[in-house]
Short mmCIF file of C-alpha atoms in Angstrom, two decimals:
data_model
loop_
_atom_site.label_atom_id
_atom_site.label_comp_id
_atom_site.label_asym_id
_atom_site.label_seq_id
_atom_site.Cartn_x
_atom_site.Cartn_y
_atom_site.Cartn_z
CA UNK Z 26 114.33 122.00 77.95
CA UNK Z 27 112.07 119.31 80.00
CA UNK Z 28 109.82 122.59 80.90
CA UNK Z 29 109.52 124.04 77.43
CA UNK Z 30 108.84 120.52 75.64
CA UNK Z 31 105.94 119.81 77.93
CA UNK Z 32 104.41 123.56 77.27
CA UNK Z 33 104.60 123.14 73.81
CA UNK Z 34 102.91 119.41 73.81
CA UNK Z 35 100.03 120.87 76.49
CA UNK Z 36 99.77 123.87 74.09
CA UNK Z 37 100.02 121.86 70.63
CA UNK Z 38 96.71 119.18 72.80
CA UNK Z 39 94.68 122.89 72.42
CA UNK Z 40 95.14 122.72 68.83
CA UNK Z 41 91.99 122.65 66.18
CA UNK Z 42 91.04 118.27 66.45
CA UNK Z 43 92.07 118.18 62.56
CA UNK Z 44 95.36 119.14 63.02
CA UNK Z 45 96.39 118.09 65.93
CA UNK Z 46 98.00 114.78 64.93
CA UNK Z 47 100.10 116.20 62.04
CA UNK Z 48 101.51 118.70 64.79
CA UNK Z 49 102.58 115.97 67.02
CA UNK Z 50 103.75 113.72 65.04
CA UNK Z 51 106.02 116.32 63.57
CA UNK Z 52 106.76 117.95 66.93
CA UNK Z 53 107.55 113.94 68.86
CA UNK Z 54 108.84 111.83 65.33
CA UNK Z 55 112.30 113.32 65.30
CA UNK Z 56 112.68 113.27 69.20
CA UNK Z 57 111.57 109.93 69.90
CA UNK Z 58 114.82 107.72 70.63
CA UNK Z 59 116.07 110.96 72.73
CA UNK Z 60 112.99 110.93 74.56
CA UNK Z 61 113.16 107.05 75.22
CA UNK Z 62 117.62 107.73 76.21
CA UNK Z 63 116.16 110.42 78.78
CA UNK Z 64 114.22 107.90 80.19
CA UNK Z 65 116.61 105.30 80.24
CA UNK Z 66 119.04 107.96 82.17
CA UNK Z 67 117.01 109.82 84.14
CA UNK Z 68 114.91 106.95 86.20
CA UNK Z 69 117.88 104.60 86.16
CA UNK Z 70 119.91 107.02 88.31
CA UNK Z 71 121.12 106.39 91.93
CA UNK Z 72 118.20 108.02 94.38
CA UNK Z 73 119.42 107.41 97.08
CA UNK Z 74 122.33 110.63 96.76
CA UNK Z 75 122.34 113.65 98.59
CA UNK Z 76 121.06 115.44 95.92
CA UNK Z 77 117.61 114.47 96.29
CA UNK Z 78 117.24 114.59 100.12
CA UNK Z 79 115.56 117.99 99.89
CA UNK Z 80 112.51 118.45 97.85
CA UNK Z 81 113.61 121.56 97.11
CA UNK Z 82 116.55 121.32 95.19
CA UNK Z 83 117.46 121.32 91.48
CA UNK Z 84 117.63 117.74 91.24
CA UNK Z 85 114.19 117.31 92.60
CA UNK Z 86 112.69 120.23 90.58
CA UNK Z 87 114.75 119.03 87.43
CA UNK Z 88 112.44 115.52 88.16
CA UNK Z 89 109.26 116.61 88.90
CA UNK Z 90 109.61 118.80 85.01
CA UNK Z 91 110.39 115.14 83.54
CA UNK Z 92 107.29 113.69 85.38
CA UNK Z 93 105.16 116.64 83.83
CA UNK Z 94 106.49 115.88 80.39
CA UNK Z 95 105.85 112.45 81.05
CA UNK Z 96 102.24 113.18 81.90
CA UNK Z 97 101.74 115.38 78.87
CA UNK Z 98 103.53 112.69 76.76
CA UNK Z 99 100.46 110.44 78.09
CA UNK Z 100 97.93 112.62 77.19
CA UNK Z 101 98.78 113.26 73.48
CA UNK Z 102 99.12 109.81 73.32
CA UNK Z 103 95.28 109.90 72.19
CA UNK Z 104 95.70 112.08 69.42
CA UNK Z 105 97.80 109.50 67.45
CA UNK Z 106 96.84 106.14 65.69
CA UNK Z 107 99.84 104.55 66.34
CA UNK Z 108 101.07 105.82 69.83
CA UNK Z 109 105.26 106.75 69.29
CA UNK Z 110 107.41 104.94 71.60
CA UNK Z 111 108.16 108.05 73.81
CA UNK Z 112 104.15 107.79 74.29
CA UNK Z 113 104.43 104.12 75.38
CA UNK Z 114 107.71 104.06 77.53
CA UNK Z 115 105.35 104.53 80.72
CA UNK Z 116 103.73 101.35 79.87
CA UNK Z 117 106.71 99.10 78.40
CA UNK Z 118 109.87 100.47 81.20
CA UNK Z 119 107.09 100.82 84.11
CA UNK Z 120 109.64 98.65 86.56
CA UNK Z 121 112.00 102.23 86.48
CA UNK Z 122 108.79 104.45 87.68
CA UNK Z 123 108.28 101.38 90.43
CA UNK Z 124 111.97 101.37 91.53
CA UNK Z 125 111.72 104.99 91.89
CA UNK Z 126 108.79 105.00 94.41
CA UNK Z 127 110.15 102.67 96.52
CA UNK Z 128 113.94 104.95 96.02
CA UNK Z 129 114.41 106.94 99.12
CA UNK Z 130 113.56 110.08 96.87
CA UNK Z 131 111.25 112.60 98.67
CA UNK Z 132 107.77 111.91 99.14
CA UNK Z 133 106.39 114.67 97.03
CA UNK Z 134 108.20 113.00 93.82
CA UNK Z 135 106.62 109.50 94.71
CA UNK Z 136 103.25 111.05 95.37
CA UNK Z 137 103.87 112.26 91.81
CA UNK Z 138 104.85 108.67 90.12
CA UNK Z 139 101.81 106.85 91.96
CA UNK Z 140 99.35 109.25 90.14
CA UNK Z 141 100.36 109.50 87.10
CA UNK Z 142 100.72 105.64 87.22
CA UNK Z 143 97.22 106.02 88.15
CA UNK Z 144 96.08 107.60 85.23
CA UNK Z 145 97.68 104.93 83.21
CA UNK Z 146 95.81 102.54 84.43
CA UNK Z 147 92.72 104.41 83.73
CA UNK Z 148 93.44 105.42 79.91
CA UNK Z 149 91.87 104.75 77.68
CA UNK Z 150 91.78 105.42 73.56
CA UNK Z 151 89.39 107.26 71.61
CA UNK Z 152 88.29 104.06 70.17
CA UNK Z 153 87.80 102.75 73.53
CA UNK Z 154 86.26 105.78 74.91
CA UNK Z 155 83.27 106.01 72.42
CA UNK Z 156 82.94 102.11 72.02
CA UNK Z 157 82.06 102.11 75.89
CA UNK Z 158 83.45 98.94 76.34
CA UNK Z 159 84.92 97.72 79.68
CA UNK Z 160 87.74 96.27 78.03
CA UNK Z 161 90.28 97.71 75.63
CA UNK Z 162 90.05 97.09 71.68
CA UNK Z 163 93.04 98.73 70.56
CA UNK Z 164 95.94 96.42 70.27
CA UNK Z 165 98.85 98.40 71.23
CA UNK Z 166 96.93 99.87 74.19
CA UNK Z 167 96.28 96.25 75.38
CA UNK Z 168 100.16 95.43 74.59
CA UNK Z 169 101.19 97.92 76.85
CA UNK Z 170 98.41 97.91 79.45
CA UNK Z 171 100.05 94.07 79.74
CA UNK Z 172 103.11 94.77 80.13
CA UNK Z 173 102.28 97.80 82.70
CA UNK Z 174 100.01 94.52 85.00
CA UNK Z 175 102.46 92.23 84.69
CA UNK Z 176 105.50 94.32 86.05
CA UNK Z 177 102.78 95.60 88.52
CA UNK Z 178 101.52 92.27 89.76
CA UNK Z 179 105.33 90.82 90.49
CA UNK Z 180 106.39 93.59 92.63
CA UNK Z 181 103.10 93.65 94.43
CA UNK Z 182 103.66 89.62 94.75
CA UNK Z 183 106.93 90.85 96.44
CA UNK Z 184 107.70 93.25 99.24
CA UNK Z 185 107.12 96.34 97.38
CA UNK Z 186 103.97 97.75 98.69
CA UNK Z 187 105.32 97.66 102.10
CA UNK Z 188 108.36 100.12 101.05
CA UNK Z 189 105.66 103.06 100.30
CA UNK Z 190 105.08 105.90 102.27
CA UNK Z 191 101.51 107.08 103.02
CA UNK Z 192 102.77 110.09 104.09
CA UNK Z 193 105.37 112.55 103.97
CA UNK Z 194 106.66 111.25 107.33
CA UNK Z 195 105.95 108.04 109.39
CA UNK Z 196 103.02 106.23 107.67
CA UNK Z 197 103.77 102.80 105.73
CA UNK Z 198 100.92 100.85 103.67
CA UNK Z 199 100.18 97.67 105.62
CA UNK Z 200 101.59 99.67 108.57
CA UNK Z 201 100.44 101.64 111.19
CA UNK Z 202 103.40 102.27 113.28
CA UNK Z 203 105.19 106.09 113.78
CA UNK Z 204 109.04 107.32 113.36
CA UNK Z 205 110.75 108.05 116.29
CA UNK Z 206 110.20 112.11 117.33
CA UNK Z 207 106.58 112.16 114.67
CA UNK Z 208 103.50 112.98 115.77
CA UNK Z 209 101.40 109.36 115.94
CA UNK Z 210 98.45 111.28 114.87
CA UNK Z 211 99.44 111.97 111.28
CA UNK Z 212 97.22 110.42 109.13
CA UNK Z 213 97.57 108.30 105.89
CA UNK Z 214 97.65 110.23 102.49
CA UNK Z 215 94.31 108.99 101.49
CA UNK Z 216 95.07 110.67 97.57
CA UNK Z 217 97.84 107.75 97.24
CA UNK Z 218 96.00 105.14 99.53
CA UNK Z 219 93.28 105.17 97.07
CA UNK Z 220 95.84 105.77 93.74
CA UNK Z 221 97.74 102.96 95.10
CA UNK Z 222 94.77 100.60 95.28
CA UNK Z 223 93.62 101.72 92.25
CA UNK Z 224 96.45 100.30 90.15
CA UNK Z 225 96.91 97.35 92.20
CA UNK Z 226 93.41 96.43 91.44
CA UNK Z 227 93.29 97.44 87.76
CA UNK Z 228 96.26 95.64 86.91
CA UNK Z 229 95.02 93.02 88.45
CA UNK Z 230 91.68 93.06 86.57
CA UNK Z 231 93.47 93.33 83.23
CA UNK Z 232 95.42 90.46 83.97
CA UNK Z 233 92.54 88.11 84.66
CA UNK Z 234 90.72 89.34 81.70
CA UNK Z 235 93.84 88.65 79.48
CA UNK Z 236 94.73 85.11 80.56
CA UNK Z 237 94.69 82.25 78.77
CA UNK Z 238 94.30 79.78 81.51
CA UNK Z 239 92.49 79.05 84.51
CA UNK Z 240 95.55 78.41 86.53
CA UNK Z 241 96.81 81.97 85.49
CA UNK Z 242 94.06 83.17 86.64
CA UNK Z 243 94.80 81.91 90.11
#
C-alpha cells in the first residue's frame, strides 16, 4: 500500500501544472488523518527489536517504502496553497524522525531520515522560489520550518549528535575512535557529515532570523 501510494503521488507530480492540484487534493483530502495515524504508529515503534537488526528484512524494507512516501509527500507539498497536514507532519512531529536516527535501526534507514530531513530544511515554496528571497514568506512554511529548528536545536543542545553513526560501522560524529574487530581505516560518510551539518546549521539560521530577542538569539 506504502509502495503504490507513493507511485501514484510521484506519477500524479508529472501531471499537466493546471491540474495538478485538483488531483492531489482529491487523491491526499480523504487520506489525511490515516496518513498522520501511520505516522503516529509507524515512527513511534520500539527500534530497538530484532526485527530491524538486518537491513534486509521486511521490517526494514516495509520502512524505507514509508520514508519514500514521506519524501514524495514533501514534494507535492508545492503543488498546494495550503499544504494538508500529511504534507506538514515532517515539519510539526520531526522529534519521531530524530528519535529514530539515534534508534539502533540500521544505518542505511538513518542515512535515509538525515536526507530527507535535509531536504526539509532546504524547501522552499513556489512563492519563495520565484520571490528569491533568503527568507521564507509563506506563513505556514515558516510555522513549520519553526517548529522543525526548534525540535532540532534542543536535541543538538543535548547529546544527540554524538549518538549518530558516520558510517555503517565504527564512525561516531565528534568521534574518531573504531569498534572492536573494524578496520580503523573506514572513513566517515561524508553524504551525512555534510547532510548533518546542513540541518544543524539551517535550523539554526532560521532560528536567529525568527527571534524576537537578543537574548534568544544567544
Amino acid at each position: 500500500c506504502l509502495r503504490t501510494l507513493a507511485a501514484i503521488l510521484k506519477e500524479t507530480l508529472k501531471d499537466a501544472l493546471v491540474a495538478r492540484a485538483g488531483h492531489l487534493k482529491k487523491l491526499l483530502a480523504p487520506l489525511d488523518a490515516v496518513l498522520e495515524g501511520f505516522y503516529n504508529a509507524i515512527l513511534l515503534h520500539h527500534f530497538d527489536s530484532h526485527h530491524y537488526t538486518s537491513p534486509y528484512s521486511e521490517a526494514t524494507n516495509n520502512l524505507i517504502s514509508f520514508i519514500d512516501l514521506l519524501e514524495a509527500l514533501l514534494a507535492s507539498r508545492i503543488e498546494l496553497e495550503l499544504p494538508l497536514r500529511c504534507q506538514r507532519i515532517l515539519f510539526l512531529k520531526v522529534s519521531y524522525v530524530l528519535n529514530v536516527i539515534s534508534s539502533s535501526i540500521p544505518y542505511v534507514i538513518k542515512k535515509k531520515f538525515i536526507l530527507l530531513l535535509k531536504k526539509c530544511v532546504l524547501y522552499k515554496s513556489r512563492e519563495d522560489a520565484k520571490g528569491g528571497s533568503l527568507f521564507l514568506q509563506t506563513p505556514s512554511l515558516c510555522e513549520d520550518m519553526l517548529a522543525l529548528s526548534n525540535v532540532v536545536l534542543q536535541v543538538v543542545n543535548l547529546t544527540w549528535l554524538n549518538q549518530i553513526p558516520l558510517t555503517g560501522k565504527s564512525s561516531y560524529f565528534g568521534s574518531s575512535e573504531t569498534a572492536p574487530g573494524h578496520d580503523s581505516q573506514v572513513g566517515s560518510d561524508q553524504t551525512v557529515l555534510r547532510a548533518l551539518s546542513l540541518v544543524v546549521l539551517k535550523a539554526l539560521e532560521f532560528k536567529i532570523h525568527n527571534s524576537a530577542t537578543e537574548a534568544e538569539i544567544k
